Short mmCIF file of C-alpha atoms in Angstrom, two decimals:
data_model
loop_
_atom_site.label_atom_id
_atom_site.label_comp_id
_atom_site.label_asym_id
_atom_site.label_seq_id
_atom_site.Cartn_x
_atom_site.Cartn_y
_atom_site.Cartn_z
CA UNK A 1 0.00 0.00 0.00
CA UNK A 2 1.26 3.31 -0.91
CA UNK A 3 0.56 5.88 1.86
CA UNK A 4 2.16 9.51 2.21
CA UNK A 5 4.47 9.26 5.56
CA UNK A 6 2.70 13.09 6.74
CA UNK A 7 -0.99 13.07 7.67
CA UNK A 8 -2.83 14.89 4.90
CA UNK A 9 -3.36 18.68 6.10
CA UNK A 10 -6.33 19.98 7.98
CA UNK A 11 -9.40 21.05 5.73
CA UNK A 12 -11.27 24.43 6.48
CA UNK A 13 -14.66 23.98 7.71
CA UNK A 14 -17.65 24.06 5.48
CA UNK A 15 -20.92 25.02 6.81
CA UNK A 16 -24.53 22.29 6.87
CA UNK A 17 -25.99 23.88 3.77
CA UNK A 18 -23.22 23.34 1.76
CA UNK A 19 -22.60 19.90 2.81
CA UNK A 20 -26.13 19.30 1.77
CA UNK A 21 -25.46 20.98 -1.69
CA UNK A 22 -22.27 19.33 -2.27
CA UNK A 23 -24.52 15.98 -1.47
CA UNK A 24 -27.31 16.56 -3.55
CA UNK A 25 -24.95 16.55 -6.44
CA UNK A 26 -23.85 12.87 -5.64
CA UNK A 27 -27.42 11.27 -5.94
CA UNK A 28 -27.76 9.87 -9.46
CA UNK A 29 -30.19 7.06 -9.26
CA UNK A 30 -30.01 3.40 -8.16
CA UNK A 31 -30.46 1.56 -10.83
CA UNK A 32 -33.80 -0.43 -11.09
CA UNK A 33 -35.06 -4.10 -11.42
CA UNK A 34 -38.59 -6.46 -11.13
CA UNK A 35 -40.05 -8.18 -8.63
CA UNK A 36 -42.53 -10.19 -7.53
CA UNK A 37 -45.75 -8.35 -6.37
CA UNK A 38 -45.05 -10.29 -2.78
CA UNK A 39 -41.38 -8.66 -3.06
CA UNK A 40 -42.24 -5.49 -3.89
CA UNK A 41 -43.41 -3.56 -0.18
CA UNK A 42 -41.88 -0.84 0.79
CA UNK A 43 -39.70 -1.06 -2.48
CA UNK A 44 -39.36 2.44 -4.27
CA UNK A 45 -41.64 2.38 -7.21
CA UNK A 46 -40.00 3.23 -10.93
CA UNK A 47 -42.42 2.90 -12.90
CA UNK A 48 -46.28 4.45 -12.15
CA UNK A 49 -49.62 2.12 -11.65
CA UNK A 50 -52.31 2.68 -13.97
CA UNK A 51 -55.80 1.61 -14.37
CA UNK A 52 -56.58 -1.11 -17.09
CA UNK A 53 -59.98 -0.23 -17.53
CA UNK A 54 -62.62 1.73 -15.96
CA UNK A 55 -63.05 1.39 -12.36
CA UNK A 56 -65.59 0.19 -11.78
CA UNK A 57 -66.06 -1.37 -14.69
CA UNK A 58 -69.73 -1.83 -14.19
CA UNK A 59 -72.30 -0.07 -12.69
CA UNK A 60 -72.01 -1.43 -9.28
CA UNK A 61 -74.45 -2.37 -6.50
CA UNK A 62 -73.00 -0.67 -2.97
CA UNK A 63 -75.96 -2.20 -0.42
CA UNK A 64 -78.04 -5.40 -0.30
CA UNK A 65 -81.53 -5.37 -1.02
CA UNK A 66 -83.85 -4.69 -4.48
CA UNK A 67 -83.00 -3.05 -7.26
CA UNK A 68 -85.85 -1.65 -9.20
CA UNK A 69 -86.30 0.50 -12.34
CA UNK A 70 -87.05 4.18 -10.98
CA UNK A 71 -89.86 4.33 -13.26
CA UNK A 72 -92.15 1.99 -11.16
CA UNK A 73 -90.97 4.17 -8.55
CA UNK A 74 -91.92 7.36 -9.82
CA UNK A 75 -95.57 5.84 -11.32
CA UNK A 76 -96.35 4.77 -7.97
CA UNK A 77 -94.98 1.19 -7.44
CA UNK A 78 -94.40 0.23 -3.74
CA UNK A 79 -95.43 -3.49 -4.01
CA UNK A 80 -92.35 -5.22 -5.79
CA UNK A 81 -92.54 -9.03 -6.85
CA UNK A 82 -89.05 -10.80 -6.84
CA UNK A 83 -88.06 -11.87 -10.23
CA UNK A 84 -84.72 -13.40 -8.85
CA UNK A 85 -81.58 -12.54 -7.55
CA UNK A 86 -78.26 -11.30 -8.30
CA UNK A 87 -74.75 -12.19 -6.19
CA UNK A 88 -71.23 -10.34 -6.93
CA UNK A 89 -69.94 -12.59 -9.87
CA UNK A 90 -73.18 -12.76 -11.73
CA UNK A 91 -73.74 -11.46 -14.90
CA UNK A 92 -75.62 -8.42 -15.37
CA UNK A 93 -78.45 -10.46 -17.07
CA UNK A 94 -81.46 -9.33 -19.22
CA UNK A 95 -84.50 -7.07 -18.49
CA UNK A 96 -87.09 -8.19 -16.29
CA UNK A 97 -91.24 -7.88 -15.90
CA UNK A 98 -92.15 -4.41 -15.53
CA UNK A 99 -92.78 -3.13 -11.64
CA UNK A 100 -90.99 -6.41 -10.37
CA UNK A 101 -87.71 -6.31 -8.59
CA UNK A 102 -84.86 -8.19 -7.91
CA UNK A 103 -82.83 -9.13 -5.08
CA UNK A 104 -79.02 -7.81 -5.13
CA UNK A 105 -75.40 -7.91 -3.29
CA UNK A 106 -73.30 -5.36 -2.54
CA UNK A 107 -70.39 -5.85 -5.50
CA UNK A 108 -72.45 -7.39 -7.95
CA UNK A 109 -73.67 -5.74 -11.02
CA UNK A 110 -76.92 -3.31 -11.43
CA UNK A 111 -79.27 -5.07 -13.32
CA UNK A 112 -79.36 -4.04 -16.61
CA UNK A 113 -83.75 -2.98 -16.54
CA UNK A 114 -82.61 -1.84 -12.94
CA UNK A 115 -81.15 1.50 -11.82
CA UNK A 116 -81.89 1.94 -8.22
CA UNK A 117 -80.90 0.13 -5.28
CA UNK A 118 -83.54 0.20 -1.98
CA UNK A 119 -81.51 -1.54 0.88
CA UNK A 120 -83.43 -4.57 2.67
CA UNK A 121 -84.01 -2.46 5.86
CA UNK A 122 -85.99 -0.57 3.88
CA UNK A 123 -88.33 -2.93 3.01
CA UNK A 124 -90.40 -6.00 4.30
CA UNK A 125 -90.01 -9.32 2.12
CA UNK A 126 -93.13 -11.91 2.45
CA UNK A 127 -93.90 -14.24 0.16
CA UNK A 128 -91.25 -13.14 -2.90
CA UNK A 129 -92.99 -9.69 -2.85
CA UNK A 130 -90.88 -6.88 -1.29
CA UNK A 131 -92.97 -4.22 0.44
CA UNK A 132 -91.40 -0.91 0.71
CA UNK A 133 -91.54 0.78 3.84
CA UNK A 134 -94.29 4.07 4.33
CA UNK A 135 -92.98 7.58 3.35
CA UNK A 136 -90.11 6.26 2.40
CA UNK A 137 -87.60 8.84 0.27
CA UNK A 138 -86.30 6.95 -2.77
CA UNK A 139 -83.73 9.11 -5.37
CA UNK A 140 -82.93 8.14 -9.12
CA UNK A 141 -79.63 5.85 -8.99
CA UNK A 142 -79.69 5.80 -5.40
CA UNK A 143 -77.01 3.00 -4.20
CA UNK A 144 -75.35 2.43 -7.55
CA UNK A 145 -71.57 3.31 -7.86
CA UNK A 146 -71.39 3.97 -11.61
CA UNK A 147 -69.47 2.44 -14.35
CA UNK A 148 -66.36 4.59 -14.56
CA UNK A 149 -66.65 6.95 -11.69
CA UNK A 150 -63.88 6.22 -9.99
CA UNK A 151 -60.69 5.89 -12.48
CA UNK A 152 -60.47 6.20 -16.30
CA UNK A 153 -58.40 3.78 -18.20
CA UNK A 154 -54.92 4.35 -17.98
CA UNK A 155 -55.15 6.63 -15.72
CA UNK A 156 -52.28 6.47 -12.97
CA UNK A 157 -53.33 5.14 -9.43
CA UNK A 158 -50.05 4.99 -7.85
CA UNK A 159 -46.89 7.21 -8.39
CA UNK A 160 -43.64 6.62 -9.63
CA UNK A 161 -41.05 7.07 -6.79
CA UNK A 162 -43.07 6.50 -3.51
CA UNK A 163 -42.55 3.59 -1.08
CA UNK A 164 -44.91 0.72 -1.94
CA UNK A 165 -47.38 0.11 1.15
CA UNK A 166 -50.39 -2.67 1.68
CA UNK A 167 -52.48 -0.17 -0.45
CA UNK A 168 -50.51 0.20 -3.07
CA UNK A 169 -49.79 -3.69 -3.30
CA UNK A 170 -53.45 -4.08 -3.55
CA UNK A 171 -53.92 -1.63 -6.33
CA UNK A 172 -51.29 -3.28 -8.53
CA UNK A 173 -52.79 -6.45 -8.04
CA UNK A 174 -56.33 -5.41 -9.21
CA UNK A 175 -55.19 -3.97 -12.06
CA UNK A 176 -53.12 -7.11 -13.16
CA UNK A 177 -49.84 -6.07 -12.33
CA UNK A 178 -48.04 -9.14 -11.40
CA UNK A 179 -44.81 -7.84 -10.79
CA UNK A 180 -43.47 -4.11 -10.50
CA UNK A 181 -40.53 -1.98 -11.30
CA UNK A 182 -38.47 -0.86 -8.66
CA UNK A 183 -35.27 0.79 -7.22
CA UNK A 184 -32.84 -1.70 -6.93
CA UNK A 185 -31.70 -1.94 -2.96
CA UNK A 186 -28.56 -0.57 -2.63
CA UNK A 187 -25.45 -2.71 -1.31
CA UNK A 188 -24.67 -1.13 2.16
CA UNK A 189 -21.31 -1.87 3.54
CA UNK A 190 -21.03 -0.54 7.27
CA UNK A 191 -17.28 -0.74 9.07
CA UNK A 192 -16.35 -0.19 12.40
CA UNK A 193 -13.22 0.79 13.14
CA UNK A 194 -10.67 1.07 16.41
CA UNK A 195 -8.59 -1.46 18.14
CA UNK A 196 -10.43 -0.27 21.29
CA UNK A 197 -13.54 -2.51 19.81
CA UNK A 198 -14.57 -5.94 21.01
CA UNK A 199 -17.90 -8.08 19.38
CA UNK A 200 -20.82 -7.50 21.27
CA UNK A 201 -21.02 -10.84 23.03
CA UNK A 202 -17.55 -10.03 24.28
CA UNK A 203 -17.30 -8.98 28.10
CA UNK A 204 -14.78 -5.66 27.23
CA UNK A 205 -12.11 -4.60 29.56
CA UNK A 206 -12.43 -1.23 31.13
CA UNK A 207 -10.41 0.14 27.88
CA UNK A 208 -12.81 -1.60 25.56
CA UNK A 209 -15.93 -1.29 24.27
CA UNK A 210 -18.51 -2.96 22.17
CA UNK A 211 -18.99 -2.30 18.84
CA UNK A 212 -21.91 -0.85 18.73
CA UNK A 213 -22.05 1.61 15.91
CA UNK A 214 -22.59 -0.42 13.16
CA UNK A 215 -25.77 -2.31 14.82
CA UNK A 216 -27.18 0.79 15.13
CA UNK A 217 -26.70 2.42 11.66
CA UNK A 218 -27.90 -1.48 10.18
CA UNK A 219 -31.36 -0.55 12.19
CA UNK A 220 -31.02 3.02 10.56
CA UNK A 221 -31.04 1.59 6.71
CA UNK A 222 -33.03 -1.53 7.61
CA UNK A 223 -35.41 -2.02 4.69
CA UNK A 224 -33.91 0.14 2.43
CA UNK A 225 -30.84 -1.13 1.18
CA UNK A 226 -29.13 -4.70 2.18
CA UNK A 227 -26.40 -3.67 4.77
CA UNK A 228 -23.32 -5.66 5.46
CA UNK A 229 -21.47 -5.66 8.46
CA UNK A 230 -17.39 -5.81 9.85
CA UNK A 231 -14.84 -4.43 11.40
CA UNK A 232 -11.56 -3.52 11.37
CA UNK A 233 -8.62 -2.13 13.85
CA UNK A 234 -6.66 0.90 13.06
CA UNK A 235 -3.48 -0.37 11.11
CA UNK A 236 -3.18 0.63 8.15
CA UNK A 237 -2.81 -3.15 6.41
CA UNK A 238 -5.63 -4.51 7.47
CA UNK A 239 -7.79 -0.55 7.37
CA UNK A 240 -6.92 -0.86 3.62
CA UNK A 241 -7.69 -4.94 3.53
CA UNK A 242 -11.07 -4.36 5.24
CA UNK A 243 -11.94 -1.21 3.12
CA UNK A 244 -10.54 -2.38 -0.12
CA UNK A 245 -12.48 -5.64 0.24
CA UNK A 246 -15.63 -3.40 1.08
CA UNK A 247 -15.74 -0.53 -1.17
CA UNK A 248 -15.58 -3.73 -3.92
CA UNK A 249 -18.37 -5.07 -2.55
CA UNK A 250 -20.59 -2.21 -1.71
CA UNK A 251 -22.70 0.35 -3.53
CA UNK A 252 -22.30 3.01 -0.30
CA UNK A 253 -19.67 2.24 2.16
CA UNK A 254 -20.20 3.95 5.67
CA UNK A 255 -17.09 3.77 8.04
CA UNK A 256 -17.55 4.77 11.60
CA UNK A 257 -14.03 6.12 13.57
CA UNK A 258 -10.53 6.73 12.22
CA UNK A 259 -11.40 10.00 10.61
CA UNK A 260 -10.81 12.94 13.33
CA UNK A 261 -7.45 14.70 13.70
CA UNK A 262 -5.95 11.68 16.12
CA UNK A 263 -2.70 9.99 15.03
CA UNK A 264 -3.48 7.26 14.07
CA UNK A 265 -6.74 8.26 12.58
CA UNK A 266 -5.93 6.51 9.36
CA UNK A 267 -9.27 6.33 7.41
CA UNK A 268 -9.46 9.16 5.46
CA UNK A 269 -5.24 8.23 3.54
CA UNK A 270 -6.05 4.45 3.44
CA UNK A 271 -9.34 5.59 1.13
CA UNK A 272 -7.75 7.98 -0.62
CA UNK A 273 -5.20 5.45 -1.34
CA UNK A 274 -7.71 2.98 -2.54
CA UNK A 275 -8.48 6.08 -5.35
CA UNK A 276 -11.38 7.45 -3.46
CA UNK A 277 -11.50 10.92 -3.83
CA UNK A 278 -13.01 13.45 -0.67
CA UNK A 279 -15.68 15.80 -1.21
CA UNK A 280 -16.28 16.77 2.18
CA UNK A 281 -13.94 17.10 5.10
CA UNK A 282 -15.02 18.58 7.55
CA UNK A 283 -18.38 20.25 8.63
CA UNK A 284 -19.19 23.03 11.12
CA UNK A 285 -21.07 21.14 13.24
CA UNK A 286 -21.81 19.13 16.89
CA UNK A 287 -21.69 16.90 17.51
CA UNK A 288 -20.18 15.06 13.91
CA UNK A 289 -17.62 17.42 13.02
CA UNK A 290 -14.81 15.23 11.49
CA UNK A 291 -17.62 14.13 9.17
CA UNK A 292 -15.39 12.62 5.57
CA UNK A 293 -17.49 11.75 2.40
CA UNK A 294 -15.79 11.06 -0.83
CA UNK A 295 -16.41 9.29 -3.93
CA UNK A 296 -14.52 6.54 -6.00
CA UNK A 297 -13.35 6.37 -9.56
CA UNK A 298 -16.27 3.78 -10.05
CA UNK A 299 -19.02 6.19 -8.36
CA UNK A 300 -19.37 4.65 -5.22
CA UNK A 301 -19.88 6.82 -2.18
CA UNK A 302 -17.99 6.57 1.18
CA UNK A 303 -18.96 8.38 3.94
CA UNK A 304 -16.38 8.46 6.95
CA UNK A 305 -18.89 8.96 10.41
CA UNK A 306 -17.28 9.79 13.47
CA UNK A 307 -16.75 7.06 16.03
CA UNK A 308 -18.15 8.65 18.71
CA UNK A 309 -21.74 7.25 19.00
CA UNK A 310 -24.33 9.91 19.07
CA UNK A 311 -22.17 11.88 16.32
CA UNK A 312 -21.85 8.71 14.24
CA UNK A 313 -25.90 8.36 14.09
CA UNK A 314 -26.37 11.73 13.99
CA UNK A 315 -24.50 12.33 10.84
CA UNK A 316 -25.98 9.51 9.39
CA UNK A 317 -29.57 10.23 9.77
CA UNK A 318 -29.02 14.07 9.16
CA UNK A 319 -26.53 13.29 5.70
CA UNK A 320 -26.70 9.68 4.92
CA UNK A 321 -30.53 8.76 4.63
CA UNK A 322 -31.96 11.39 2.64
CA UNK A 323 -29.16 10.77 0.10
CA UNK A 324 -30.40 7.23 0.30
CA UNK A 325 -34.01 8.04 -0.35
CA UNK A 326 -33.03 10.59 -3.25
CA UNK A 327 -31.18 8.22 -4.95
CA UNK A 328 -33.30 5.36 -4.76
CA UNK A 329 -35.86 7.70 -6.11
CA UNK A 330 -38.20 8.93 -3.52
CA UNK A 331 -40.67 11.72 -5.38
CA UNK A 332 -41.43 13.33 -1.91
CA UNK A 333 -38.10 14.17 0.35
CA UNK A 334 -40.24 16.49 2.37
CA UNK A 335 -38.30 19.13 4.49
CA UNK A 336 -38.06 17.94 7.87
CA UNK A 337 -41.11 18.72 10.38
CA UNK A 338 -41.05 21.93 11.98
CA UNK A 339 -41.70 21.30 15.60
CA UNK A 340 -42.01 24.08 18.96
CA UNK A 341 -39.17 23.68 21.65
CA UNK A 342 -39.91 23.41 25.02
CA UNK A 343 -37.38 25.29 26.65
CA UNK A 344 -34.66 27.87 25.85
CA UNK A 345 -31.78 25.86 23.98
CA UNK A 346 -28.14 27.31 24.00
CA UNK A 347 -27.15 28.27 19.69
CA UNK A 348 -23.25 28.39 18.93
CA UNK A 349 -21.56 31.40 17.21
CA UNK A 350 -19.81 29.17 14.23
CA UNK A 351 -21.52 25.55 14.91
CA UNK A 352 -25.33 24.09 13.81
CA UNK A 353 -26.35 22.10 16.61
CA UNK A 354 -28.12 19.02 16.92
CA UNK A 355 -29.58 18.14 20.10
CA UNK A 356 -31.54 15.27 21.02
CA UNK A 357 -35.34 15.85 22.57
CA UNK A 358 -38.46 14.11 23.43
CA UNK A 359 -41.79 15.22 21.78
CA UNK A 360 -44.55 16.01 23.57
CA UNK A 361 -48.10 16.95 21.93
CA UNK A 362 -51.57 17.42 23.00
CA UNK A 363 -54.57 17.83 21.43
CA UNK A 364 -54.46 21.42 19.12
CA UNK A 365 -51.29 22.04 20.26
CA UNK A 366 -47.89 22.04 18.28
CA UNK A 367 -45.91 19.13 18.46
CA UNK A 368 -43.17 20.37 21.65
CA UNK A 369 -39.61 18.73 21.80
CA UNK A 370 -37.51 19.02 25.06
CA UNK A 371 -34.33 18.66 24.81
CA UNK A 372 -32.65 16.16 26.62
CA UNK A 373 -29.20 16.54 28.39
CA UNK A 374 -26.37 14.10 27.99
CA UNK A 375 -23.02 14.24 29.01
CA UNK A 376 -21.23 14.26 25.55
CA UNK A 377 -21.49 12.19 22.01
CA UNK A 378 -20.23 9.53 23.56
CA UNK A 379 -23.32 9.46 26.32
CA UNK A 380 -24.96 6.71 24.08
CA UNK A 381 -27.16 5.44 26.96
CA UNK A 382 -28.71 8.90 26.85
CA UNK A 383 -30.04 8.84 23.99
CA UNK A 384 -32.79 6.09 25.32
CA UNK A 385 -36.04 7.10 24.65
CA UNK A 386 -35.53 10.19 22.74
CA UNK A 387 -37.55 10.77 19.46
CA UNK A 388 -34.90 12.16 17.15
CA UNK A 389 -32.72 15.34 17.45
CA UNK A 390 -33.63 19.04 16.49
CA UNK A 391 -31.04 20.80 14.04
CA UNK A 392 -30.24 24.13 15.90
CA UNK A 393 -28.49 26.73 13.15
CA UNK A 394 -25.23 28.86 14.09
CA UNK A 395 -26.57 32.29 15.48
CA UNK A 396 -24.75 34.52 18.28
CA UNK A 397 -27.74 33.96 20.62
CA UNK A 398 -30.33 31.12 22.47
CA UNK A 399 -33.00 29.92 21.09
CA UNK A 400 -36.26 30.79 22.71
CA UNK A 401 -38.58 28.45 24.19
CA UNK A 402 -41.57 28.32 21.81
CA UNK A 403 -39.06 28.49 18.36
CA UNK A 404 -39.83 26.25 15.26
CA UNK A 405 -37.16 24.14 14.64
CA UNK A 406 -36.13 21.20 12.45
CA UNK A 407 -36.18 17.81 13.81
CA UNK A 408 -35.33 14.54 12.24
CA UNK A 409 -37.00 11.45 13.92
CA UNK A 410 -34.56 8.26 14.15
CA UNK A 411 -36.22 6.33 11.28
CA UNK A 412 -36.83 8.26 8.60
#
């Protein structure tokens, strides 16, 4: 491996916003593929649903009981003999004997000499003749959805770039759609680095610790990409090994530790060694400052996380998954929720916050967040219970209780 002997030199700060514009230049598209209908939720959609025909494609009955022709109605018919009866799945069928009736389902089709539906607990039915309760209001087409009312064909019923739900499952199967275009999940490669980290059903010793990182960012991506897991110490032989074997295998690779201004914080020279190139460096913020992201010769994106804990899933749910969700094609990357805070919350001069809170809401009342106080990014146990964290922007002084602020929950 070919490594410069000096560290490579400090990098000036760059502010939030042009982190995120620098990122949003990165997110060409996941390429896509077909799946099963079974496969397909919460897959992004590439490709819009649309109607095959007219929905419904029959005048439809929407309550059980008698349909009659209105015009029986309207000459003074309230006496109706049943001619017969028609179940969802039956054919329309032919006309019938003028100022009868016939019994219907709800689903089935109107009867073609039939355009009004009276619901059974509106009548009484003795002897095949169905009596229609006194002063009873009856309207033309009453209880009939009509033929085409709902969708035209072709028209699109689900679109292109959302995550596919129960609904939307549903929909594609009704129209015929058997299988569906979709994003292609992304390869995630996660690495933890530090010779300081033990497995998890390790007992560390007091200088140890449990890698925990990369369990947690695998729960952050769960269900939208397939994530891979490992781990490295902080030579540089096995750094590169690990990361060369990774960034071959991956799509994204996220590293967590080895990339703040310690000596033998290697990360950033192995990758750039491995001919990935660094677009970001450093970012004026906290916590998540030594925040790396660079891109390979082949396209691939590396992001370098701090290996602190709350920093490393910090950065990752402020940076990493909505770059995820843009490039596997999400339509609707809303801005994040504006919610109230609680309390005053100290700002920094040069430095966006992020601070993690609890929401609170009650009925006709803005969704509050209180900030919760930890003892440092590496008081992971405090983050227990918290909702998310609440981007705070540089400004020379507090924030006032009662503010709108951004807040990004822990799932996206």
């Amino acid at each position: 491996m070919n490594l410069p002997n000096k560290r490579i030199p400090n990098s000036p700060l760059i502010s939030v916003r042009e982190a995120d514009r620098i990122l949003q230049g990165l997110q060409a598209p996941f390429s896509s593929e077909e799946v099963d209908l079974d496969q397909a939720v919460g897959r992004v959609l590439r490709e819009p649903i649309r109607a095959d025909r007219e929905y419904p494609p029959i005048d439809r009955v929407c309550m059980d009981g008698i349909a009659i022709a209105y015009r029986d109605w309207a000459a003074g018919v309230r006496s109706f003999p049943v001619a017969g009866m028609v179940k969802a799945g039956d054919a329309p069928g032919q006309g019938i004997p003028e100022a009868t009736c016939l019994e219907v389902m709800t689903g089935a089709a109107c009867p073609q000499a039939c355009d009004t539906i009276i619901p059974y607990e509106d009548i009484l039915l003795t002897d095949g003749v169905a009596e229609v309760k006194p002063d009873l209001t009856v309207r033309p087409a009453q209880n009939v959805h009509p033929r085409g009312m709902d969708n035209r064909p072709g028209q699109v019923l689900v679109k292109e770039g959302c995550p596919l739900n129960a609904v939307d499952i549903a929909i594609a199967a009704s129209v015929g759609q058997s299988r569906l275009k979709v994003a292609r999940l992304p390869r995630i490669c996660i690495v933890a680095t530090g010779d300081e980290l033990v497995e998890i059903q390790a007992m560390p010793a007091p200088w140890q610790l449990r890698h925990s990182n990369v369990h947690g960012l695998n729960a952050l991506f769960s269900g939208i990409a397939e994530v891979h897991l490992a781990i490295s110490g902080d030579e540089m032989e096995e750094l590169n090994s690990v990361l060369g074997k990774a960034l071959k295998e991956s799509d994204v690779l996220l590293i967590s530790g080895g990339v703040s201004a310690g000596k033998f914080d290697f990360v950033p020279r192995v990758l750039q060694a491995l001919g990935v190139a660094p677009v970001i460096e450093k970012v004026a913020l906290r916590p998540g400052k030594p925040l790396w992201v660079g891109q390979s010769e082949a396209g691939k994106l590396v992001f370098g996380l701090p290996g602190n804990p709350i920093s490393c899933l910090v950065c990752a749910r402020r940076f990493v998954t909505p770059l995820l969700g843009a490039k596997l094609g999400l339509v609707s990357l809303p801005s994040p929720p504006l919610v109230r805070l609680g309390e005053e919350a100290a700002a920094h001069a040069k430095l966006t916050l992020y601070r993690p809170v609890n929401l609170q809401s009650s009925l006709g009342v803005d969704c509050v967040a209180i900030p919760k106080r930890i003892n440092g990014s590496g008081d992971f146990g405090g983050l227990g219970n918290t909702d998310g964290f609440v981007e705070l922007d540089s400004r020379a002084h507090s924030y006032s209780a009662g503010e709108m602020v951004p807040f990004y929950a822990w799932k996206m």
